[in-house]
Amino acid sequence: MAQSHLKAVGEILAKHGILVAFILFMIAFALLNPRFINSDNLLGVVRSSAILGVMAIGVTFVVVSGNLDLSVGSMMSFSTIVVLDLHDKLGPLLGIPAMFAMTMALGALIGFLVGYLKLNSLIVTLGMLSAIHGLTLTYSGGKNMDIADKDGTWFGFFGQGELLGVPVPILMFALLAAGLTLVLSKTPFGRKVYAVGGNGVAATFSGIPRARIVFYCYLISSFCVAMAGLIQASRSLGSQNTVGQGLELQVLAAVILGGASLLGGSGTIFKTVIGVLILGFIQNGLLLVGLEFYVQYIVTWVIIILAVWLDIAAKRGQLWSPIA
Amino acid sequence: MSAQAPVLELKDIVKTFPGVIALDHVSLDILPGEVHALMGENGAGKSTLMKVLGGIYQPDEGDILVAGEKTILRTPLEAKGKGIVFIHQELSLAEELSVAENIYMGELPRKSLGRVDWSKLFSDVDEILGRLNCNFNAQTIVGDLSIANQQMVEIARALTVEATTVIFDEPTASLTDAEKVVLFDIIEDLKSRGVGIVYISHRMEEIFKISDRISVLRDGEYRGTLKASDTNQDELTQLMIGRSLEHTRPDLSQSNGDVALEVKGLSCGKLFHDVSFKVHAGEVVGFYGLVGAGRTEVAETIFGMRNKSSGEIFLNGEKVEINSPADAIAHGISLVPEDRKGQGLVLGMNCRDNMTLPQIDDLTVSGLTAPQSEQEIFKKYRDQLEIKTPNWKQTVGNLSGGNQQKIVIGKWLSMHPNLLIVDEPTRGIDVGSKSEIHNLIRELAGQGYAIIVISSEMPEILSVSDKIVAMFHGEIVHTFTSSNVTEDKLVQAISGIYEPENAA
Ligand SMILES: Nc1ncnc2c1ncn2[C@@H]1O[C@H](COP(=O)(O)OP(=O)(O)OP(=O)(O)O)[C@@H](O)[C@H]1O
Ligand SMILES: [Mg+2]
């Protein structure tokens, strides 16, 4: 009897481990520092997680389709620089769509290389990470980009504005999450993304055009990156060329924390969002507890390793395998 | 034999999965030098029981006794260390590695400084492959081998250790008759050396040919052990499925429908050339031949998985260009592929989603998937094919092998194709369901479907086909009608020694 209870607990953990971890974690930090759970702090964390979250939602598509995207950080720098520049040259009304088009052209290029030419996504996007960085520097001439008339523009709305009392970045994050959840879990396209990532050969035998699906996943990912760039640019109305540096790993961390398999075929937007929030709250919690901000880099890594290990242990039914 | 102590005993084994009692207090013993057959319907628990023996699953309750001693087998390597060798139903080879590396995985022979002793490795393995009459060598990359040959590699693994027990889980599912003969010789040899053998199969002829005792499982429960010499097919069937089967040979009506598929001079590189044949509506055309004869490749080319190098394909009299499976599906062609795990299923996806995958674009309400219609399709084929699963959400990878195969069949039947191609449709399917599927194929033909059946099982080909196309080395040797075919002629044809004028 006791054994079957244990087994049931194990099953719940294996299925919803990430949620359980999230709740335990929130309780722990709340006990350590009561300020942690006041609503201003919570809202602040969600707000500052929005950029990471928007990007992670896009990358979830790529990961579920069985690929990686390490280029999103440098692509986000590109979007930010481009939209700031075009704001002054074309005005925000034209500049924003133009920036989306340019960013998604990069996404299309990656999608073409990984989908149609079947090149390894790790190599392609790692290369793109550096190539896009070069592109951004070429575009900006290496200088920081600033909006000339910061007081005379409504462009700050996306990063700083509020609608009905809710910060606009959070609204955009939430709307994107809801919209793309629908796409991934309730449309034929979404189903095909899981099939391609789960077993590409079987998907092909089922008449699913693998290359095209992968292509669209990268397009979606670049769309999300453009949105993140928009929020970033709008928040500070000026930016360095390296604003997105290192974000690709945080994004990947959030997606893995959410439980998506790097082998493809599993993961959901909802879980990714939880992963993003966990990362955000951990970083915030560490600051509140009084640790230096750079400790978060180390802690983030430890948490990812823990998450991956627990995931494998749950599948194996034991914490480590006694032989090899 | 009764005086001998068993090499292995299983006592009151219980194993449950969420929603399934896979094994319910099952006991079994295996004597040295016997072939102990394990039978039961798809999902009865055979593979699970053997996985418990092989150290892959831990039982919830019950004991395993190796040579009379209570033993806990935590991993496959521990089981192997106790002399228990497991040849899996689902192939588990590393496709990028050579045959030799696969066979000695984890135990490669070493020279000083831990270097792999390749020459010893290759010569040892070539010696084993020689005993198995294999037509490939130690250095061949496994991914380049046909499924049957990959199966032979699995079998070769068993010959590398001092085994006390060898478990064969449906070893012949993808072997040809000639390869089976080799396998049975090997089993005889192991037997004579006192090895205990567990043999799982759905094929009665084999079971009676090689086994000494037969144990039956049903719905996870032990139903008894019979001496092969004291029982017969009917008694066994009764024990397995609780009823006996009518041996009605499905009636083969000469079709007079229009030509549904015509293939003219189809070639594909070195795989096959100048293949021409017709399939009428309401007709079942069987393709028979040895592995490598090109049958699967012809099917895959018609289905758009391969690019033809020359030739023409006509559907209902119209010439069609098929460049992808999507094209083929749009033209109303379904293909149940040969390899369910690699080609047929997304193992991590649930049963329902797998089944509706090819038609997911058509199952929508204002752009979103329609779970209601998906559910209906799933239920219909679950009931028709008697698929055993706790519910539609079950991950397909967790179903028993035979039930996985039924999901693939359901998936393609639900497309209501004009042309249905089935490649080894009953691989791994139990006796009861097998005759159901044969009846189903005949029934579909009766409804006007044009059907191609590819099979390595002579009885299957003979019982469902109106016309039999025999292939040898990538060419069609002869096309028989069901009235003028005999087993002898077929065997000659697929070995390339058939001469129609002599046989007339
Ligand atoms: N890992 C698993 N998770 C959940 N259920 C499982 C798992 N493995 C097996 N089962 C279930 O246990 C039952 C027994 O399966 P098993 O594979 O032993 O059947 P089998 O007798 O080998 O059938 P077949 O003839 O089709 O190979 C099935 O209902 C199957 O769905
Ligand atoms: Mg089985």
mmCIF file of C-alpha atoms in Angstrom, chain B residues 72-271:
data_model
loop_
_atom_site.group_PDB
_atom_site.id
_atom_site.type_symbol
_atom_site.label_atom_id
_atom_site.label_comp_id
_atom_site.label_asym_id
_atom_site.label_seq_id
_atom_site.Cartn_x
_atom_site.Cartn_y
_atom_site.Cartn_z
ATOM 1 C CA ILE B 72 17.967 -9.250 -8.260
ATOM 2 C CA LEU B 73 18.700 -8.132 -11.793
ATOM 3 C CA ARG B 74 19.061 -4.384 -11.781
ATOM 4 C CA THR B 75 20.366 -3.802 -15.302
ATOM 5 C CA PRO B 76 20.647 -5.671 -18.600
ATOM 6 C CA LEU B 77 24.378 -5.991 -18.043
ATOM 7 C CA GLU B 78 23.799 -7.705 -14.698
ATOM 8 C CA ALA B 79 21.397 -10.096 -16.383
ATOM 9 C CA LYS B 80 23.939 -10.788 -19.090
ATOM 10 C CA GLY B 81 26.490 -11.418 -16.358
ATOM 11 C CA LYS B 82 24.192 -14.169 -15.066
ATOM 12 C CA GLY B 83 24.113 -15.721 -18.522
ATOM 13 C CA ILE B 84 20.736 -14.305 -19.553
ATOM 14 C CA VAL B 85 20.814 -13.003 -23.095
ATOM 15 C CA PHE B 86 17.864 -11.094 -24.512
ATOM 16 C CA ILE B 87 17.163 -10.672 -28.190
ATOM 17 C CA HIS B 88 14.633 -7.910 -28.450
ATOM 18 C CA GLN B 89 11.390 -7.630 -30.326
ATOM 19 C CA GLU B 90 12.163 -4.047 -31.207
ATOM 20 C CA LEU B 91 15.637 -3.716 -32.612
ATOM 21 C CA SER B 92 18.015 -1.861 -30.355
ATOM 22 C CA LEU B 93 21.144 -1.367 -32.414
ATOM 23 C CA ALA B 94 23.342 1.682 -32.867
ATOM 24 C CA GLU B 95 22.850 2.375 -36.550
ATOM 25 C CA GLU B 96 26.004 4.428 -37.081
ATOM 26 C CA LEU B 97 28.308 1.751 -35.716
ATOM 27 C CA SER B 98 29.685 -1.349 -37.381
ATOM 28 C CA VAL B 99 28.195 -4.791 -36.915
ATOM 29 C CA ALA B 100 31.181 -5.819 -34.805
ATOM 30 C CA GLU B 101 30.912 -2.852 -32.448
ATOM 31 C CA ASN B 102 27.229 -3.517 -31.966
ATOM 32 C CA ILE B 103 27.792 -7.147 -31.159
ATOM 33 C CA TYR B 104 30.494 -6.446 -28.585
ATOM 34 C CA MET B 105 29.030 -3.171 -27.354
ATOM 35 C CA GLY B 106 30.568 -2.248 -24.027
ATOM 36 C CA GLU B 107 32.884 -5.254 -24.076
ATOM 37 C CA LEU B 108 35.220 -4.621 -26.992
ATOM 38 C CA PRO B 109 38.392 -6.717 -26.849
ATOM 39 C CA ARG B 110 41.344 -4.605 -25.701
ATOM 40 C CA LYS B 111 45.054 -4.441 -26.297
ATOM 41 C CA SER B 112 47.522 -2.683 -24.032
ATOM 42 C CA LEU B 113 46.672 0.893 -22.992
ATOM 43 C CA GLY B 114 43.012 0.185 -23.507
ATOM 44 C CA ARG B 115 43.227 0.307 -27.264
ATOM 45 C CA VAL B 116 40.548 -1.634 -29.077
ATOM 46 C CA ASP B 117 41.879 -4.789 -30.673
ATOM 47 C CA TRP B 118 40.171 -4.311 -33.998
ATOM 48 C CA SER B 119 41.639 -7.256 -35.843
ATOM 49 C CA LYS B 120 40.586 -9.665 -33.093
ATOM 50 C CA LEU B 121 37.177 -8.006 -32.933
ATOM 51 C CA PHE B 122 36.573 -8.293 -36.659
ATOM 52 C CA SER B 123 37.826 -11.855 -36.969
ATOM 53 C CA ASP B 124 35.778 -13.034 -33.969
ATOM 54 C CA VAL B 125 32.683 -11.431 -35.354
ATOM 55 C CA ASP B 126 33.253 -12.712 -38.880
ATOM 56 C CA GLU B 127 33.485 -16.198 -37.425
ATOM 57 C CA ILE B 128 30.107 -15.801 -35.707
ATOM 58 C CA LEU B 129 28.540 -14.287 -38.823
ATOM 59 C CA GLY B 130 29.867 -17.273 -40.771
ATOM 60 C CA ARG B 131 28.039 -19.647 -38.434
ATOM 61 C CA LEU B 132 24.889 -17.644 -39.112
ATOM 62 C CA ASN B 133 25.413 -17.714 -42.884
ATOM 63 C CA CYS B 134 25.222 -13.934 -43.036
ATOM 64 C CA ASN B 135 25.959 -12.187 -46.301
ATOM 65 C CA PHE B 136 27.553 -9.143 -44.687
ATOM 66 C CA ASN B 137 30.689 -8.787 -42.610
ATOM 67 C CA ALA B 138 31.865 -7.444 -39.287
ATOM 68 C CA GLN B 139 32.734 -4.022 -40.651
ATOM 69 C CA THR B 140 29.395 -3.303 -42.308
ATOM 70 C CA ILE B 141 27.598 -0.302 -40.835
ATOM 71 C CA VAL B 142 24.374 -1.496 -39.207
ATOM 72 C CA GLY B 143 22.293 1.336 -40.655
ATOM 73 C CA ASP B 144 23.013 -0.003 -44.157
ATOM 74 C CA LEU B 145 21.514 -3.409 -43.363
ATOM 75 C CA SER B 146 17.956 -4.489 -44.017
ATOM 76 C CA ILE B 147 15.733 -5.083 -41.014
ATOM 77 C CA ALA B 148 16.149 -8.827 -41.370
ATOM 78 C CA ASN B 149 19.895 -8.532 -41.363
ATOM 79 C CA GLN B 150 19.772 -6.235 -38.353
ATOM 80 C CA GLN B 151 17.810 -8.989 -36.649
ATOM 81 C CA MET B 152 20.623 -11.379 -37.468
ATOM 82 C CA VAL B 153 23.046 -8.989 -35.770
ATOM 83 C CA GLU B 154 20.906 -9.107 -32.628
ATOM 84 C CA ILE B 155 21.006 -12.885 -32.797
ATOM 85 C CA ALA B 156 24.767 -12.877 -33.263
ATOM 86 C CA ARG B 157 25.029 -10.989 -29.984
ATOM 87 C CA ALA B 158 23.609 -13.989 -28.192
ATOM 88 C CA LEU B 159 26.402 -16.192 -29.421
ATOM 89 C CA THR B 160 29.181 -14.127 -27.878
ATOM 90 C CA VAL B 161 28.636 -14.996 -24.254
ATOM 91 C CA GLU B 162 28.391 -18.210 -22.259
ATOM 92 C CA ALA B 163 24.629 -18.059 -22.093
ATOM 93 C CA THR B 164 22.558 -20.220 -19.768
ATOM 94 C CA THR B 165 19.306 -18.730 -21.035
ATOM 95 C CA VAL B 166 18.569 -17.050 -24.330
ATOM 96 C CA ILE B 167 15.349 -15.115 -24.807
ATOM 97 C CA PHE B 168 14.068 -14.641 -28.329
ATOM 98 C CA ASP B 169 11.251 -12.094 -28.514
ATOM 99 C CA GLU B 170 9.624 -12.599 -31.920
ATOM 100 C CA PRO B 171 12.911 -13.202 -33.703
ATOM 101 C CA THR B 172 11.348 -14.358 -36.946
ATOM 102 C CA ALA B 173 8.971 -11.423 -37.382
ATOM 103 C CA SER B 174 11.172 -10.010 -40.105
ATOM 104 C CA LEU B 175 13.124 -13.046 -41.268
ATOM 105 C CA THR B 176 12.644 -14.888 -44.537
ATOM 106 C CA ASP B 177 12.133 -18.625 -44.661
ATOM 107 C CA ALA B 178 15.772 -19.263 -45.468
ATOM 108 C CA GLU B 179 16.934 -17.148 -42.580
ATOM 109 C CA LYS B 180 14.504 -18.928 -40.283
ATOM 110 C CA VAL B 181 16.100 -22.247 -41.135
ATOM 111 C CA VAL B 182 19.444 -20.836 -40.034
ATOM 112 C CA LEU B 183 17.923 -19.499 -36.839
ATOM 113 C CA PHE B 184 16.333 -22.843 -35.988
ATOM 114 C CA ASP B 185 19.661 -24.578 -36.517
ATOM 115 C CA ILE B 186 21.223 -22.180 -34.064
ATOM 116 C CA ILE B 187 18.486 -22.825 -31.559
ATOM 117 C CA GLU B 188 19.017 -26.583 -31.922
ATOM 118 C CA ASP B 189 22.711 -26.056 -31.346
ATOM 119 C CA LEU B 190 22.145 -23.949 -28.200
ATOM 120 C CA LYS B 191 19.692 -26.550 -26.975
ATOM 121 C CA SER B 192 22.116 -29.389 -27.372
ATOM 122 C CA ARG B 193 24.593 -27.450 -25.273
ATOM 123 C CA GLY B 194 22.082 -27.304 -22.415
ATOM 124 C CA VAL B 195 21.045 -23.701 -22.817
ATOM 125 C CA GLY B 196 17.478 -22.885 -21.811
ATOM 126 C CA ILE B 197 15.582 -20.999 -24.468
ATOM 127 C CA VAL B 198 12.527 -18.794 -24.195
ATOM 128 C CA TYR B 199 10.878 -18.301 -27.517
ATOM 129 C CA ILE B 200 8.105 -15.773 -28.128
ATOM 130 C CA SER B 201 6.218 -15.929 -31.395
ATOM 131 C CA HIS B 202 2.743 -15.642 -32.809
ATOM 132 C CA ARG B 203 3.419 -18.235 -35.477
ATOM 133 C CA MET B 204 1.942 -21.605 -34.638
ATOM 134 C CA GLU B 205 3.947 -23.609 -37.194
ATOM 135 C CA GLU B 206 7.181 -22.407 -35.644
ATOM 136 C CA ILE B 207 6.020 -22.983 -32.133
ATOM 137 C CA PHE B 208 5.142 -26.595 -32.840
ATOM 138 C CA LYS B 209 8.269 -27.127 -34.848
ATOM 139 C CA ILE B 210 10.795 -26.103 -32.241
ATOM 140 C CA SER B 211 9.309 -25.899 -28.779
ATOM 141 C CA ASP B 212 9.196 -28.490 -26.013
ATOM 142 C CA ARG B 213 6.825 -26.723 -23.670
ATOM 143 C CA ILE B 214 4.423 -23.854 -24.233
ATOM 144 C CA SER B 215 3.238 -21.397 -21.615
ATOM 145 C CA VAL B 216 0.334 -19.097 -22.228
ATOM 146 C CA LEU B 217 -0.339 -15.625 -20.857
ATOM 147 C CA ARG B 218 -3.607 -13.843 -21.136
ATOM 148 C CA ASP B 219 -4.241 -10.266 -19.996
ATOM 149 C CA GLY B 220 -1.227 -10.460 -17.732
ATOM 150 C CA GLU B 221 -2.292 -13.721 -16.135
ATOM 151 C CA TYR B 222 -0.617 -17.093 -16.343
ATOM 152 C CA ARG B 223 -2.913 -19.569 -18.113
ATOM 153 C CA GLY B 224 -0.886 -22.732 -17.917
ATOM 154 C CA THR B 225 1.971 -24.671 -19.456
ATOM 155 C CA LEU B 226 1.476 -27.422 -22.004
ATOM 156 C CA LYS B 227 3.774 -29.979 -23.520
ATOM 157 C CA ALA B 228 4.064 -29.233 -27.230
ATOM 158 C CA SER B 229 3.658 -32.909 -28.049
ATOM 159 C CA ASP B 230 0.416 -33.166 -26.061
ATOM 160 C CA THR B 231 -1.440 -30.207 -27.482
ATOM 161 C CA ASN B 232 -2.597 -28.696 -30.748
ATOM 162 C CA GLN B 233 -3.290 -25.341 -32.356
ATOM 163 C CA ASP B 234 -6.944 -25.267 -31.404
ATOM 164 C CA GLU B 235 -6.314 -25.954 -27.746
ATOM 165 C CA LEU B 236 -3.646 -23.264 -27.673
ATOM 166 C CA THR B 237 -5.806 -20.704 -29.426
ATOM 167 C CA GLN B 238 -8.599 -21.452 -27.015
ATOM 168 C CA LEU B 239 -6.251 -20.881 -24.108
ATOM 169 C CA MET B 240 -4.871 -17.664 -25.565
ATOM 170 C CA ILE B 241 -7.980 -15.893 -26.746
ATOM 171 C CA GLY B 242 -10.767 -17.793 -25.051
ATOM 172 C CA ARG B 243 -12.418 -18.908 -28.273
ATOM 173 C CA SER B 244 -11.402 -20.910 -31.299
ATOM 174 C CA LEU B 245 -10.812 -19.485 -34.731
ATOM 175 C CA GLU B 246 -12.840 -20.428 -37.762
ATOM 176 C CA HIS B 247 -10.411 -21.428 -40.449
ATOM 177 C CA THR B 248 -12.316 -19.820 -43.232
ATOM 178 C CA ARG B 249 -10.075 -19.013 -46.086
ATOM 179 C CA PRO B 250 -11.289 -15.633 -47.283
ATOM 180 C CA ASP B 251 -12.956 -16.065 -50.645
ATOM 181 C CA LEU B 252 -10.936 -14.838 -53.553
ATOM 182 C CA SER B 253 -13.220 -13.333 -56.097
ATOM 183 C CA GLN B 254 -11.860 -12.618 -59.532
ATOM 184 C CA SER B 255 -12.080 -8.884 -59.810
ATOM 185 C CA ASN B 256 -13.449 -7.139 -62.812
ATOM 186 C CA GLY B 257 -12.998 -3.557 -61.622
ATOM 187 C CA ASP B 258 -11.125 -0.914 -63.573
ATOM 188 C CA VAL B 259 -7.388 -0.650 -63.443
ATOM 189 C CA ALA B 260 -6.669 1.447 -60.350
ATOM 190 C CA LEU B 261 -2.896 1.442 -60.549
ATOM 191 C CA GLU B 262 -0.706 0.749 -63.507
ATOM 192 C CA VAL B 263 3.067 0.841 -63.262
ATOM 193 C CA LYS B 264 5.074 0.835 -66.491
ATOM 194 C CA GLY B 265 8.803 0.204 -66.685
ATOM 195 C CA LEU B 266 9.496 1.633 -63.262
ATOM 196 C CA SER B 267 13.159 1.701 -62.243
ATOM 197 C CA CYS B 268 15.037 3.157 -59.330
ATOM 198 C CA GLY B 269 18.816 3.109 -59.571
ATOM 199 C CA LYS B 270 20.213 -0.281 -58.663
ATOM 200 C CA LEU B 271 17.307 -1.149 -56.379
#
